[in-house]
Amino acid sequence: MLRTQLSLTKMHLLLLLPMIMGALMAAAQPRCDPLTQYEKNGECCKMCGPGTRMSSSDPCLDPRCVDCGEDEYQDKYTAELRCQPQPYCDQHRNFEVRVSKNKKEEIPCMCKYGFHCSSEECLTCVPHTTCEPGHGARIIGNHAHDTECQECKDDTFSNNTSWDGVCEKWTQCADGYQIQKSGTGMSDNICERTPRKHILVICLVIPVILILLALALTYWRCQGDASQKVKICVESCMGEHEKKPLRETTVPMMQPDYPIEEESTFPQSLPEEGGAGPPEENEHEPHQEMSAVGRTELGNVVAEEIGKSAIVSRQESQTETFTD
């Protein structure tokens, strides 16, 4: 009988155990949302969202929230009356000036361009390592790590000193060009235009053809006037030996001892060929014979006594000059 009662007691306890566990678990679970609410006087009150702070907790279900101030942030729901300050970035330690207006998260200090953190704590920034000519950056430095350099090989080069310059490939000469000077680790290939043989031949032949054409044209022009030029040349050569420089000679005026009669006393026409007429006798010299030898430029007859030089009129003899 006793055993039967014990068995019934155990059965009741086993049936009551789940109920007791459920009640305990219900009592342990909070009634408010731990992310967006907080409990106050047994009531679930709302928190202020990220980027804001609580200026007053009343009323509980609709608190008054305001934005965080400059260089402040709040990255989660809060019931606090203040936001958290942003980290201070000292420009004298090569940090950049913070320009972000984000108030919902912390903004870490960033090193200036060309600098990196000196340690994991990033308390200060130091310049990147520079790569000398003939070397390029294998890893370009940034805020977190330094630049790593490597030697330029395999048809690459670098001709400057920098922390972000990489090794560049040599220039490949285009069609119609050839390498004048091969590149090195510090210099690029130098290309030049490939000389073309037919262009070189043309440049040499064309001047020769032009010269031959000029000579042929000159010869053709001279050929037609060759005889005339020979004649002029011969006459010029002969004249240099036969002719003497001309000089002006003035014939002195001859004063005859006898009076000269007027031009009308001389015969107006020359005697015909085959014989000469009897000369007229002069009153003073009746025995002197005269003969006509020609006319002057004025048309007067020039008379000449036999055995004497020609006599011209006094007027013409005074003005006329002769060249010998």
PDB file of C-alpha atoms in Angstrom:
ATOM      1  CA  MET A   1       0.000   0.000   0.000  1.00  0.00           C
ATOM      2  CA  LEU A   2       2.792   2.308   0.905  1.00  0.00           C
ATOM      3  CA  ARG A   3       4.592   1.542  -2.336  1.00  0.00           C
ATOM      4  CA  THR A   4       1.505   2.458  -4.262  1.00  0.00           C
ATOM      5  CA  GLN A   5       1.280   5.883  -2.645  1.00  0.00           C
ATOM      6  CA  LEU A   6       4.943   6.591  -3.350  1.00  0.00           C
ATOM      7  CA  SER A   7       4.463   5.751  -6.975  1.00  0.00           C
ATOM      8  CA  LEU A   8       1.518   8.114  -7.292  1.00  0.00           C
ATOM      9  CA  THR A   9       3.514  10.939  -5.655  1.00  0.00           C
ATOM     10  CA  LYS A  10       6.347  10.544  -8.142  1.00  0.00           C
ATOM     11  CA  MET A  11       3.964  10.664 -11.022  1.00  0.00           C
ATOM     12  CA  HIS A  12       2.418  13.928  -9.781  1.00  0.00           C
ATOM     13  CA  LEU A  13       5.844  15.485  -9.405  1.00  0.00           C
ATOM     14  CA  LEU A  14       6.807  14.515 -12.937  1.00  0.00           C
ATOM     15  CA  LEU A  15       3.640  16.113 -14.245  1.00  0.00           C
ATOM     16  CA  LEU A  16       4.172  19.320 -12.293  1.00  0.00           C
ATOM     17  CA  LEU A  17       7.850  19.706 -13.274  1.00  0.00           C
ATOM     18  CA  PRO A  18       7.216  21.083 -16.807  1.00  0.00           C
ATOM     19  CA  MET A  19       4.772  23.583 -15.485  1.00  0.00           C
ATOM     20  CA  ILE A  20       7.225  24.769 -12.853  1.00  0.00           C
ATOM     21  CA  MET A  21      10.038  25.137 -15.472  1.00  0.00           C
ATOM     22  CA  GLY A  22       7.795  27.126 -17.784  1.00  0.00           C
ATOM     23  CA  ALA A  23       6.861  29.527 -15.027  1.00  0.00           C
ATOM     24  CA  LEU A  24      10.504  30.052 -14.088  1.00  0.00           C
ATOM     25  CA  MET A  25      11.518  30.755 -17.699  1.00  0.00           C
ATOM     26  CA  ALA A  26       8.686  33.221 -18.156  1.00  0.00           C
ATOM     27  CA  ALA A  27       9.746  35.037 -15.040  1.00  0.00           C
ATOM     28  CA  ALA A  28      13.415  35.218 -16.228  1.00  0.00           C
ATOM     29  CA  GLN A  29      12.656  36.754 -19.682  1.00  0.00           C
ATOM     30  CA  PRO A  30      12.480  40.622 -19.662  1.00  0.00           C
ATOM     31  CA  ARG A  31       9.426  42.270 -21.053  1.00  0.00           C
ATOM     32  CA  CYS A  32      11.317  45.209 -22.763  1.00  0.00           C
ATOM     33  CA  ASP A  33      13.447  45.131 -25.995  1.00  0.00           C
ATOM     34  CA  PRO A  34      17.075  45.394 -24.815  1.00  0.00           C
ATOM     35  CA  LEU A  35      18.187  47.133 -28.090  1.00  0.00           C
ATOM     36  CA  THR A  36      15.630  49.936 -28.318  1.00  0.00           C
ATOM     37  CA  GLN A  37      13.966  50.046 -24.862  1.00  0.00           C
ATOM     38  CA  TYR A  38      14.848  50.247 -21.248  1.00  0.00           C
ATOM     39  CA  GLU A  39      12.781  49.460 -18.152  1.00  0.00           C
ATOM     40  CA  LYS A  40      11.782  52.230 -15.791  1.00  0.00           C
ATOM     41  CA  ASN A  41       9.426  51.733 -12.883  1.00  0.00           C
ATOM     42  CA  GLY A  42       8.258  48.440 -14.350  1.00  0.00           C
ATOM     43  CA  GLU A  43       7.555  50.110 -17.706  1.00  0.00           C
ATOM     44  CA  CYS A  44       9.391  49.743 -21.071  1.00  0.00           C
ATOM     45  CA  CYS A  45      10.619  53.156 -22.191  1.00  0.00           C
ATOM     46  CA  LYS A  46      11.995  54.100 -25.654  1.00  0.00           C
ATOM     47  CA  MET A  47      15.650  55.035 -26.295  1.00  0.00           C
ATOM     48  CA  CYS A  48      17.050  57.692 -28.703  1.00  0.00           C
ATOM     49  CA  GLY A  49      18.389  56.400 -32.013  1.00  0.00           C
ATOM     50  CA  PRO A  50      22.002  56.471 -33.389  1.00  0.00           C
ATOM     51  CA  GLY A  51      23.415  59.952 -33.974  1.00  0.00           C
ATOM     52  CA  THR A  52      21.234  61.468 -31.269  1.00  0.00           C
ATOM     53  CA  ARG A  53      21.101  61.782 -27.509  1.00  0.00           C
ATOM     54  CA  MET A  54      18.346  62.096 -24.992  1.00  0.00           C
ATOM     55  CA  SER A  55      17.695  65.563 -23.645  1.00  0.00           C
ATOM     56  CA  SER A  56      14.858  64.438 -21.378  1.00  0.00           C
ATOM     57  CA  SER A  57      13.484  61.024 -20.535  1.00  0.00           C
ATOM     58  CA  ASP A  58       9.932  62.278 -20.168  1.00  0.00           C
ATOM     59  CA  PRO A  59       7.597  61.089 -21.388  1.00  0.00           C
ATOM     60  CA  CYS A  60       8.785  57.502 -21.237  1.00  0.00           C
ATOM     61  CA  LEU A  61       7.196  56.356 -24.488  1.00  0.00           C
ATOM     62  CA  ASP A  62       8.158  59.500 -26.447  1.00  0.00           C
ATOM     63  CA  PRO A  63      11.416  60.986 -25.096  1.00  0.00           C
ATOM     64  CA  ARG A  64      12.950  64.215 -26.431  1.00  0.00           C
ATOM     65  CA  CYS A  65      16.053  63.419 -28.580  1.00  0.00           C
ATOM     66  CA  VAL A  66      18.573  65.876 -30.168  1.00  0.00           C
ATOM     67  CA  ASP A  67      21.436  65.415 -32.664  1.00  0.00           C
ATOM     68  CA  CYS A  68      24.985  64.966 -31.496  1.00  0.00           C
ATOM     69  CA  GLY A  69      27.226  68.016 -31.647  1.00  0.00           C
ATOM     70  CA  GLU A  70      30.307  68.622 -33.827  1.00  0.00           C
ATOM     71  CA  ASP A  71      33.058  66.014 -33.413  1.00  0.00           C
ATOM     72  CA  GLU A  72      30.605  63.794 -31.543  1.00  0.00           C
ATOM     73  CA  TYR A  73      28.922  60.555 -32.473  1.00  0.00           C
ATOM     74  CA  GLN A  74      26.474  57.907 -31.158  1.00  0.00           C
ATOM     75  CA  ASP A  75      26.557  54.547 -32.893  1.00  0.00           C
ATOM     76  CA  LYS A  76      23.613  52.836 -31.142  1.00  0.00           C
ATOM     77  CA  TYR A  77      20.310  53.453 -29.318  1.00  0.00           C
ATOM     78  CA  THR A  78      20.915  55.185 -26.049  1.00  0.00           C
ATOM     79  CA  ALA A  79      19.214  56.652 -23.027  1.00  0.00           C
ATOM     80  CA  GLU A  80      22.315  58.772 -22.288  1.00  0.00           C
ATOM     81  CA  LEU A  81      22.151  62.537 -22.178  1.00  0.00           C
ATOM     82  CA  ARG A  82      25.515  62.985 -24.012  1.00  0.00           C
ATOM     83  CA  CYS A  83      27.141  61.685 -27.229  1.00  0.00           C
ATOM     84  CA  GLN A  84      30.640  60.225 -27.401  1.00  0.00           C
ATOM     85  CA  PRO A  85      33.528  62.436 -28.666  1.00  0.00           C
ATOM     86  CA  GLN A  86      35.321  61.645 -31.942  1.00  0.00           C
ATOM     87  CA  PRO A  87      39.034  60.799 -31.663  1.00  0.00           C
ATOM     88  CA  TYR A  88      41.338  63.840 -31.808  1.00  0.00           C
ATOM     89  CA  CYS A  89      43.549  63.928 -34.966  1.00  0.00           C
ATOM     90  CA  ASP A  90      46.625  66.105 -34.484  1.00  0.00           C
ATOM     91  CA  GLN A  91      47.723  67.729 -37.770  1.00  0.00           C
ATOM     92  CA  HIS A  92      51.235  68.183 -36.393  1.00  0.00           C
ATOM     93  CA  ARG A  93      51.519  64.405 -36.379  1.00  0.00           C
ATOM     94  CA  ASN A  94      50.699  64.236 -40.118  1.00  0.00           C
ATOM     95  CA  PHE A  95      47.018  63.345 -39.655  1.00  0.00           C
ATOM     96  CA  GLU A  96      44.379  64.597 -42.070  1.00  0.00           C
ATOM     97  CA  VAL A  97      41.763  67.104 -41.046  1.00  0.00           C
ATOM     98  CA  ARG A  98      38.458  65.348 -40.412  1.00  0.00           C
ATOM     99  CA  VAL A  99      35.843  66.423 -42.946  1.00  0.00           C
ATOM    100  CA  SER A 100      33.165  63.766 -42.434  1.00  0.00           C
ATOM    101  CA  LYS A 101      29.892  64.877 -40.869  1.00  0.00           C
ATOM    102  CA  ASN A 102      28.804  61.369 -39.966  1.00  0.00           C
ATOM    103  CA  LYS A 103      27.531  61.349 -36.369  1.00  0.00           C
ATOM    104  CA  LYS A 104      26.461  57.728 -36.266  1.00  0.00           C
ATOM    105  CA  GLU A 105      29.891  56.121 -36.103  1.00  0.00           C
ATOM    106  CA  GLU A 106      33.377  56.699 -34.883  1.00  0.00           C
ATOM    107  CA  ILE A 107      35.741  58.190 -37.516  1.00  0.00           C
ATOM    108  CA  PRO A 108      39.328  57.117 -36.933  1.00  0.00           C
ATOM    109  CA  CYS A 109      42.221  59.484 -37.672  1.00  0.00           C
ATOM    110  CA  MET A 110      43.757  59.084 -41.149  1.00  0.00           C
ATOM    111  CA  CYS A 111      47.332  59.811 -42.161  1.00  0.00           C
ATOM    112  CA  LYS A 112      47.999  62.399 -44.840  1.00  0.00           C
ATOM    113  CA  TYR A 113      48.617  61.326 -48.430  1.00  0.00           C
ATOM    114  CA  GLY A 114      52.109  59.854 -48.621  1.00  0.00           C
ATOM    115  CA  PHE A 115      52.220  58.897 -44.924  1.00  0.00           C
ATOM    116  CA  HIS A 116      51.381  55.785 -42.935  1.00  0.00           C
ATOM    117  CA  CYS A 117      50.870  54.865 -39.294  1.00  0.00           C
ATOM    118  CA  SER A 118      54.082  54.340 -37.383  1.00  0.00           C
ATOM    119  CA  SER A 119      52.508  51.602 -35.230  1.00  0.00           C
ATOM    120  CA  GLU A 120      49.321  49.604 -34.752  1.00  0.00           C
ATOM    121  CA  GLU A 121      48.032  52.181 -32.320  1.00  0.00           C
ATOM    122  CA  CYS A 122      48.589  54.858 -35.028  1.00  0.00           C
ATOM    123  CA  LEU A 123      49.638  57.561 -32.630  1.00  0.00           C
ATOM    124  CA  THR A 124      51.559  59.373 -35.383  1.00  0.00           C
ATOM    125  CA  CYS A 125      52.229  59.143 -39.162  1.00  0.00           C
ATOM    126  CA  VAL A 126      55.554  58.847 -41.003  1.00  0.00           C
ATOM    127  CA  PRO A 127      56.439  59.304 -44.724  1.00  0.00           C
ATOM    128  CA  HIS A 128      56.411  56.385 -47.138  1.00  0.00           C
ATOM    129  CA  THR A 129      59.681  54.906 -48.391  1.00  0.00           C
ATOM    130  CA  THR A 130      60.729  56.281 -51.822  1.00  0.00           C
ATOM    131  CA  CYS A 131      62.028  54.060 -54.617  1.00  0.00           C
ATOM    132  CA  GLU A 132      65.143  55.247 -56.503  1.00  0.00           C
ATOM    133  CA  PRO A 133      65.510  55.187 -60.336  1.00  0.00           C
ATOM    134  CA  GLY A 134      65.755  51.616 -61.557  1.00  0.00           C
ATOM    135  CA  HIS A 135      63.317  50.517 -58.837  1.00  0.00           C
ATOM    136  CA  GLY A 136      59.539  50.639 -58.600  1.00  0.00           C
ATOM    137  CA  ALA A 137      56.897  50.081 -55.964  1.00  0.00           C
ATOM    138  CA  ARG A 138      55.925  46.444 -55.549  1.00  0.00           C
ATOM    139  CA  ILE A 139      53.338  47.478 -52.921  1.00  0.00           C
ATOM    140  CA  ILE A 140      52.194  51.094 -52.878  1.00  0.00           C
ATOM    141  CA  GLY A 141      51.929  52.553 -49.405  1.00  0.00           C
ATOM    142  CA  ASN A 142      48.654  53.692 -47.825  1.00  0.00           C
ATOM    143  CA  HIS A 143      47.394  54.744 -44.409  1.00  0.00           C
ATOM    144  CA  ALA A 144      48.069  51.368 -42.824  1.00  0.00           C
ATOM    145  CA  HIS A 145      51.411  50.235 -44.337  1.00  0.00           C
ATOM    146  CA  ASP A 146      54.583  51.498 -46.007  1.00  0.00           C
ATOM    147  CA  THR A 147      55.708  51.252 -49.661  1.00  0.00           C
ATOM    148  CA  GLU A 148      57.780  48.218 -50.687  1.00  0.00           C
ATOM    149  CA  CYS A 149      60.241  48.661 -53.589  1.00  0.00           C
ATOM    150  CA  GLN A 150      61.618  46.180 -56.117  1.00  0.00           C
ATOM    151  CA  GLU A 151      64.236  46.297 -58.875  1.00  0.00           C
ATOM    152  CA  CYS A 152      62.945  46.822 -62.418  1.00  0.00           C
ATOM    153  CA  LYS A 153      63.611  43.707 -64.528  1.00  0.00           C
ATOM    154  CA  ASP A 154      62.189  41.847 -67.527  1.00  0.00           C
ATOM    155  CA  ASP A 155      61.993  44.747 -69.995  1.00  0.00           C
ATOM    156  CA  THR A 156      60.744  47.281 -67.421  1.00  0.00           C
ATOM    157  CA  PHE A 157      62.153  50.593 -66.202  1.00  0.00           C
ATOM    158  CA  SER A 158      61.621  53.478 -63.800  1.00  0.00           C
ATOM    159  CA  ASN A 159      63.418  56.802 -64.303  1.00  0.00           C
ATOM    160  CA  ASN A 160      62.185  58.771 -61.291  1.00  0.00           C
ATOM    161  CA  THR A 161      62.228  58.777 -57.505  1.00  0.00           C
ATOM    162  CA  SER A 162      58.814  58.237 -55.926  1.00  0.00           C
ATOM    163  CA  TRP A 163      56.920  56.151 -53.409  1.00  0.00           C
ATOM    164  CA  ASP A 164      54.036  55.287 -55.759  1.00  0.00           C
ATOM    165  CA  GLY A 165      55.842  54.874 -59.105  1.00  0.00           C
ATOM    166  CA  VAL A 166      55.895  51.341 -60.523  1.00  0.00           C
ATOM    167  CA  CYS A 167      58.185  49.717 -63.094  1.00  0.00           C
ATOM    168  CA  GLU A 168      56.798  50.335 -66.591  1.00  0.00           C
ATOM    169  CA  LYS A 169      57.204  48.215 -69.707  1.00  0.00           C
ATOM    170  CA  TRP A 170      59.616  49.331 -72.403  1.00  0.00           C
ATOM    171  CA  THR A 171      57.990  51.044 -75.384  1.00  0.00           C
ATOM    172  CA  GLN A 172      57.413  48.772 -78.361  1.00  0.00           C
ATOM    173  CA  CYS A 173      58.384  50.567 -81.586  1.00  0.00           C
ATOM    174  CA  ALA A 174      55.495  50.887 -84.023  1.00  0.00           C
ATOM    175  CA  ASP A 175      55.517  49.727 -87.633  1.00  0.00           C
ATOM    176  CA  GLY A 176      58.017  51.669 -89.694  1.00  0.00           C
ATOM    177  CA  TYR A 177      60.226  52.320 -86.672  1.00  0.00           C
ATOM    178  CA  GLN A 178      63.173  50.512 -85.167  1.00  0.00           C
ATOM    179  CA  ILE A 179      65.034  50.617 -81.851  1.00  0.00           C
ATOM    180  CA  GLN A 180      67.790  53.197 -81.930  1.00  0.00           C
ATOM    181  CA  LYS A 181      68.829  52.577 -78.313  1.00  0.00           C
ATOM    182  CA  SER A 182      67.616  49.715 -76.132  1.00  0.00           C
ATOM    183  CA  GLY A 183      66.105  50.475 -72.744  1.00  0.00           C
ATOM    184  CA  THR A 184      67.614  49.745 -69.335  1.00  0.00           C
ATOM    185  CA  GLY A 185      66.255  49.525 -65.830  1.00  0.00           C
ATOM    186  CA  MET A 186      66.338  53.339 -65.706  1.00  0.00           C
ATOM    187  CA  SER A 187      65.465  54.285 -69.305  1.00  0.00           C
ATOM    188  CA  ASP A 188      62.957  53.425 -72.012  1.00  0.00           C
ATOM    189  CA  ASN A 189      63.569  52.234 -75.583  1.00  0.00           C
ATOM    190  CA  ILE A 190      64.359  55.009 -78.080  1.00  0.00           C
ATOM    191  CA  CYS A 191      62.704  54.470 -81.464  1.00  0.00           C
ATOM    192  CA  GLU A 192      63.639  55.945 -84.852  1.00  0.00           C
ATOM    193  CA  ARG A 193      62.055  55.757 -88.279  1.00  0.00           C
ATOM    194  CA  THR A 194      63.279  52.835 -90.349  1.00  0.00           C
ATOM    195  CA  PRO A 195      65.228  54.103 -93.398  1.00  0.00           C
ATOM    196  CA  ARG A 196      63.600  53.069 -96.670  1.00  0.00           C
ATOM    197  CA  LYS A 197      65.927  52.161 -99.526  1.00  0.00           C
ATOM    198  CA  HIS A 198      63.642  53.268-102.333  1.00  0.00           C
ATOM    199  CA  ILE A 199      63.218  56.682-100.735  1.00  0.00           C
ATOM    200  CA  LEU A 200      66.987  56.975-100.430  1.00  0.00           C
ATOM    201  CA  VAL A 201      67.418  56.031-104.096  1.00  0.00           C
ATOM    202  CA  ILE A 202      64.809  58.581-105.168  1.00  0.00           C
ATOM    203  CA  CYS A 203      66.491  61.290-103.119  1.00  0.00           C
ATOM    204  CA  LEU A 204      69.795  60.537-104.883  1.00  0.00           C
ATOM    205  CA  VAL A 205      68.471  60.056-108.426  1.00  0.00           C
ATOM    206  CA  ILE A 206      66.170  63.081-108.657  1.00  0.00           C
ATOM    207  CA  PRO A 207      68.968  65.682-108.199  1.00  0.00           C
ATOM    208  CA  VAL A 208      71.071  63.907-110.852  1.00  0.00           C
ATOM    209  CA  ILE A 209      68.158  63.929-113.308  1.00  0.00           C
ATOM    210  CA  LEU A 210      67.534  67.622-112.677  1.00  0.00           C
ATOM    211  CA  ILE A 211      71.205  68.438-113.283  1.00  0.00           C
ATOM    212  CA  LEU A 212      71.214  66.477-116.557  1.00  0.00           C
ATOM    213  CA  LEU A 213      68.038  68.224-117.719  1.00  0.00           C
ATOM    214  CA  ALA A 214      69.571  71.618-116.941  1.00  0.00           C
ATOM    215  CA  LEU A 215      72.713  70.754-118.900  1.00  0.00           C
ATOM    216  CA  ALA A 216      70.689  69.470-121.857  1.00  0.00           C
ATOM    217  CA  LEU A 217      68.525  72.601-121.897  1.00  0.00           C
ATOM    218  CA  THR A 218      71.607  74.816-121.785  1.00  0.00           C
ATOM    219  CA  TYR A 219      73.233  72.867-124.627  1.00  0.00           C
ATOM    220  CA  TRP A 220      70.039  73.073-126.728  1.00  0.00           C
ATOM    221  CA  ARG A 221      69.810  76.825-126.261  1.00  0.00           C
ATOM    222  CA  CYS A 222      73.451  77.349-127.138  1.00  0.00           C
ATOM    223  CA  GLN A 223      73.323  75.032-130.163  1.00  0.00           C
ATOM    224  CA  GLY A 224      71.170  77.413-132.291  1.00  0.00           C
ATOM    225  CA  ASP A 225      73.427  80.412-131.661  1.00  0.00           C
ATOM    226  CA  ALA A 226      76.715  78.533-131.877  1.00  0.00           C
ATOM    227  CA  SER A 227      77.805  79.938-135.260  1.00  0.00           C
ATOM    228  CA  GLN A 228      76.830  83.462-134.290  1.00  0.00           C
ATOM    229  CA  LYS A 229      78.680  83.166-130.984  1.00  0.00           C
ATOM    230  CA  VAL A 230      81.770  81.800-132.769  1.00  0.00           C
ATOM    231  CA  LYS A 231      81.688  84.729-135.165  1.00  0.00           C
ATOM    232  CA  ILE A 232      81.346  87.235-132.355  1.00  0.00           C
ATOM    233  CA  CYS A 233      84.150  85.552-130.485  1.00  0.00           C
ATOM    234  CA  VAL A 234      86.465  85.586-133.516  1.00  0.00           C
ATOM    235  CA  GLU A 235      85.713  89.219-134.261  1.00  0.00           C
ATOM    236  CA  SER A 236      86.281  90.136-130.670  1.00  0.00           C
ATOM    237  CA  CYS A 237      89.602  88.278-130.597  1.00  0.00           C
ATOM    238  CA  MET A 238      90.739  89.805-133.888  1.00  0.00           C
ATOM    239  CA  GLY A 239      89.680  93.282-132.890  1.00  0.00           C
ATOM    240  CA  GLU A 240      91.855  93.209-129.801  1.00  0.00           C
ATOM    241  CA  HIS A 241      95.020  92.915-131.974  1.00  0.00           C
ATOM    242  CA  GLU A 242      94.085  95.082-134.946  1.00  0.00           C
ATOM    243  CA  LYS A 243      92.295  97.998-133.319  1.00  0.00           C
ATOM    244  CA  LYS A 244      94.006 100.511-131.193  1.00  0.00           C
ATOM    245  CA  PRO A 245      92.401 102.840-128.735  1.00  0.00           C
ATOM    246  CA  LEU A 246      90.857 105.791-130.509  1.00  0.00           C
ATOM    247  CA  ARG A 247      92.094 109.196-129.631  1.00  0.00           C
ATOM    248  CA  GLU A 248      90.748 112.548-130.646  1.00  0.00           C
ATOM    249  CA  THR A 249      93.014 114.674-132.855  1.00  0.00           C
ATOM    250  CA  THR A 250      92.328 118.272-133.704  1.00  0.00           C
ATOM    251  CA  VAL A 251      93.501 119.359-137.172  1.00  0.00           C
ATOM    252  CA  PRO A 252      94.989 122.830-136.946  1.00  0.00           C
ATOM    253  CA  MET A 253      93.416 125.368-139.189  1.00  0.00           C
ATOM    254  CA  MET A 254      95.529 126.023-142.235  1.00  0.00           C
ATOM    255  CA  GLN A 255      95.856 129.646-143.244  1.00  0.00           C
ATOM    256  CA  PRO A 256      96.498 129.714-147.000  1.00  0.00           C
ATOM    257  CA  ASP A 257      98.777 132.358-148.471  1.00  0.00           C
ATOM    258  CA  TYR A 258      96.229 133.172-151.112  1.00  0.00           C
ATOM    259  CA  PRO A 259      92.620 134.272-150.745  1.00  0.00           C
ATOM    260  CA  ILE A 260      90.106 131.449-150.846  1.00  0.00           C
ATOM    261  CA  GLU A 261      87.332 132.045-153.221  1.00  0.00           C
ATOM    262  CA  GLU A 262      83.751 131.323-152.501  1.00  0.00           C
ATOM    263  CA  GLU A 263      82.524 127.746-152.678  1.00  0.00           C
ATOM    264  CA  SER A 264      80.657 128.644-155.782  1.00  0.00           C
ATOM    265  CA  THR A 265      83.995 128.996-157.696  1.00  0.00           C
ATOM    266  CA  PHE A 266      84.587 125.267-157.242  1.00  0.00           C
ATOM    267  CA  PRO A 267      82.976 122.942-159.670  1.00  0.00           C
ATOM    268  CA  GLN A 268      79.626 121.563-158.372  1.00  0.00           C
ATOM    269  CA  SER A 269      80.070 118.155-159.920  1.00  0.00           C
ATOM    270  CA  LEU A 270      82.911 115.778-160.274  1.00  0.00           C
ATOM    271  CA  PRO A 271      84.350 115.126-163.697  1.00  0.00           C
ATOM    272  CA  GLU A 272      83.175 112.032-165.439  1.00  0.00           C
ATOM    273  CA  GLU A 273      85.216 108.893-165.455  1.00  0.00           C
ATOM    274  CA  GLY A 274      87.596 108.505-168.252  1.00  0.00           C
ATOM    275  CA  GLY A 275      89.134 111.914-168.023  1.00  0.00           C
ATOM    276  CA  ALA A 276      89.474 115.049-165.982  1.00  0.00           C
ATOM    277  CA  GLY A 277      88.583 118.485-167.263  1.00  0.00           C
ATOM    278  CA  PRO A 278      91.188 121.196-167.412  1.00  0.00           C
ATOM    279  CA  PRO A 279      91.728 122.699-163.985  1.00  0.00           C
ATOM    280  CA  GLU A 280      90.820 126.275-163.484  1.00  0.00           C
ATOM    281  CA  GLU A 281      93.710 128.593-162.956  1.00  0.00           C
ATOM    282  CA  ASN A 282      93.893 130.689-159.821  1.00  0.00           C
ATOM    283  CA  GLU A 283      94.688 134.313-160.274  1.00  0.00           C
ATOM    284  CA  HIS A 284      97.534 134.207-157.751  1.00  0.00           C
ATOM    285  CA  GLU A 285      98.808 130.787-158.674  1.00  0.00           C
ATOM    286  CA  PRO A 286      97.847 130.201-162.254  1.00  0.00           C
ATOM    287  CA  HIS A 287     100.113 127.228-162.756  1.00  0.00           C
ATOM    288  CA  GLN A 288      98.693 125.086-159.818  1.00  0.00           C
ATOM    289  CA  GLU A 289      96.280 122.402-160.867  1.00  0.00           C
ATOM    290  CA  MET A 290      93.243 121.488-158.693  1.00  0.00           C
ATOM    291  CA  SER A 291      91.363 118.217-158.462  1.00  0.00           C
ATOM    292  CA  ALA A 292      88.124 117.364-156.607  1.00  0.00           C
ATOM    293  CA  VAL A 293      88.468 114.537-154.103  1.00  0.00           C
ATOM    294  CA  GLY A 294      85.005 114.454-152.424  1.00  0.00           C
ATOM    295  CA  ARG A 295      82.462 116.376-150.422  1.00  0.00           C
ATOM    296  CA  THR A 296      82.271 117.468-146.846  1.00  0.00           C
ATOM    297  CA  GLU A 297      79.453 116.598-144.385  1.00  0.00           C
ATOM    298  CA  LEU A 298      77.809 119.897-145.348  1.00  0.00           C
ATOM    299  CA  GLY A 299      77.850 118.909-149.018  1.00  0.00           C
ATOM    300  CA  ASN A 300      80.747 121.173-150.100  1.00  0.00           C
ATOM    301  CA  VAL A 301      83.290 119.953-152.623  1.00  0.00           C
ATOM    302  CA  VAL A 302      86.755 119.289-151.272  1.00  0.00           C
ATOM    303  CA  ALA A 303      89.438 120.346-153.743  1.00  0.00           C
ATOM    304  CA  GLU A 304      93.041 119.257-153.748  1.00  0.00           C
ATOM    305  CA  GLU A 305      95.886 120.732-155.610  1.00  0.00           C
ATOM    306  CA  ILE A 306      98.092 118.297-157.320  1.00  0.00           C
ATOM    307  CA  GLY A 307     100.928 117.651-154.952  1.00  0.00           C
ATOM    308  CA  LYS A 308      99.159 119.241-151.924  1.00  0.00           C
ATOM    309  CA  SER A 309      96.706 118.120-149.285  1.00  0.00           C
ATOM    310  CA  ALA A 310      92.989 118.635-149.657  1.00  0.00           C
ATOM    311  CA  ILE A 311      91.595 122.098-149.021  1.00  0.00           C
ATOM    312  CA  VAL A 312      88.318 122.589-147.234  1.00  0.00           C
ATOM    313  CA  SER A 313      86.406 125.702-146.500  1.00  0.00           C
ATOM    314  CA  ARG A 314      87.638 127.868-143.643  1.00  0.00           C
ATOM    315  CA  GLN A 315      84.338 127.525-141.792  1.00  0.00           C
ATOM    316  CA  GLU A 316      84.407 123.735-141.814  1.00  0.00           C
ATOM    317  CA  SER A 317      88.136 123.478-141.134  1.00  0.00           C
ATOM    318  CA  GLN A 318      87.712 125.436-137.954  1.00  0.00           C
ATOM    319  CA  THR A 319      85.085 123.099-136.487  1.00  0.00           C
ATOM    320  CA  GLU A 320      85.778 119.685-137.930  1.00  0.00           C
ATOM    321  CA  THR A 321      87.997 117.283-136.085  1.00  0.00           C
ATOM    322  CA  PHE A 322      89.393 114.005-137.263  1.00  0.00           C
ATOM    323  CA  THR A 323      90.236 110.773-135.600  1.00  0.00           C
ATOM    324  CA  ASP A 324      93.184 108.755-136.746  1.00  0.00           C
TER     325      ASP A 324
END
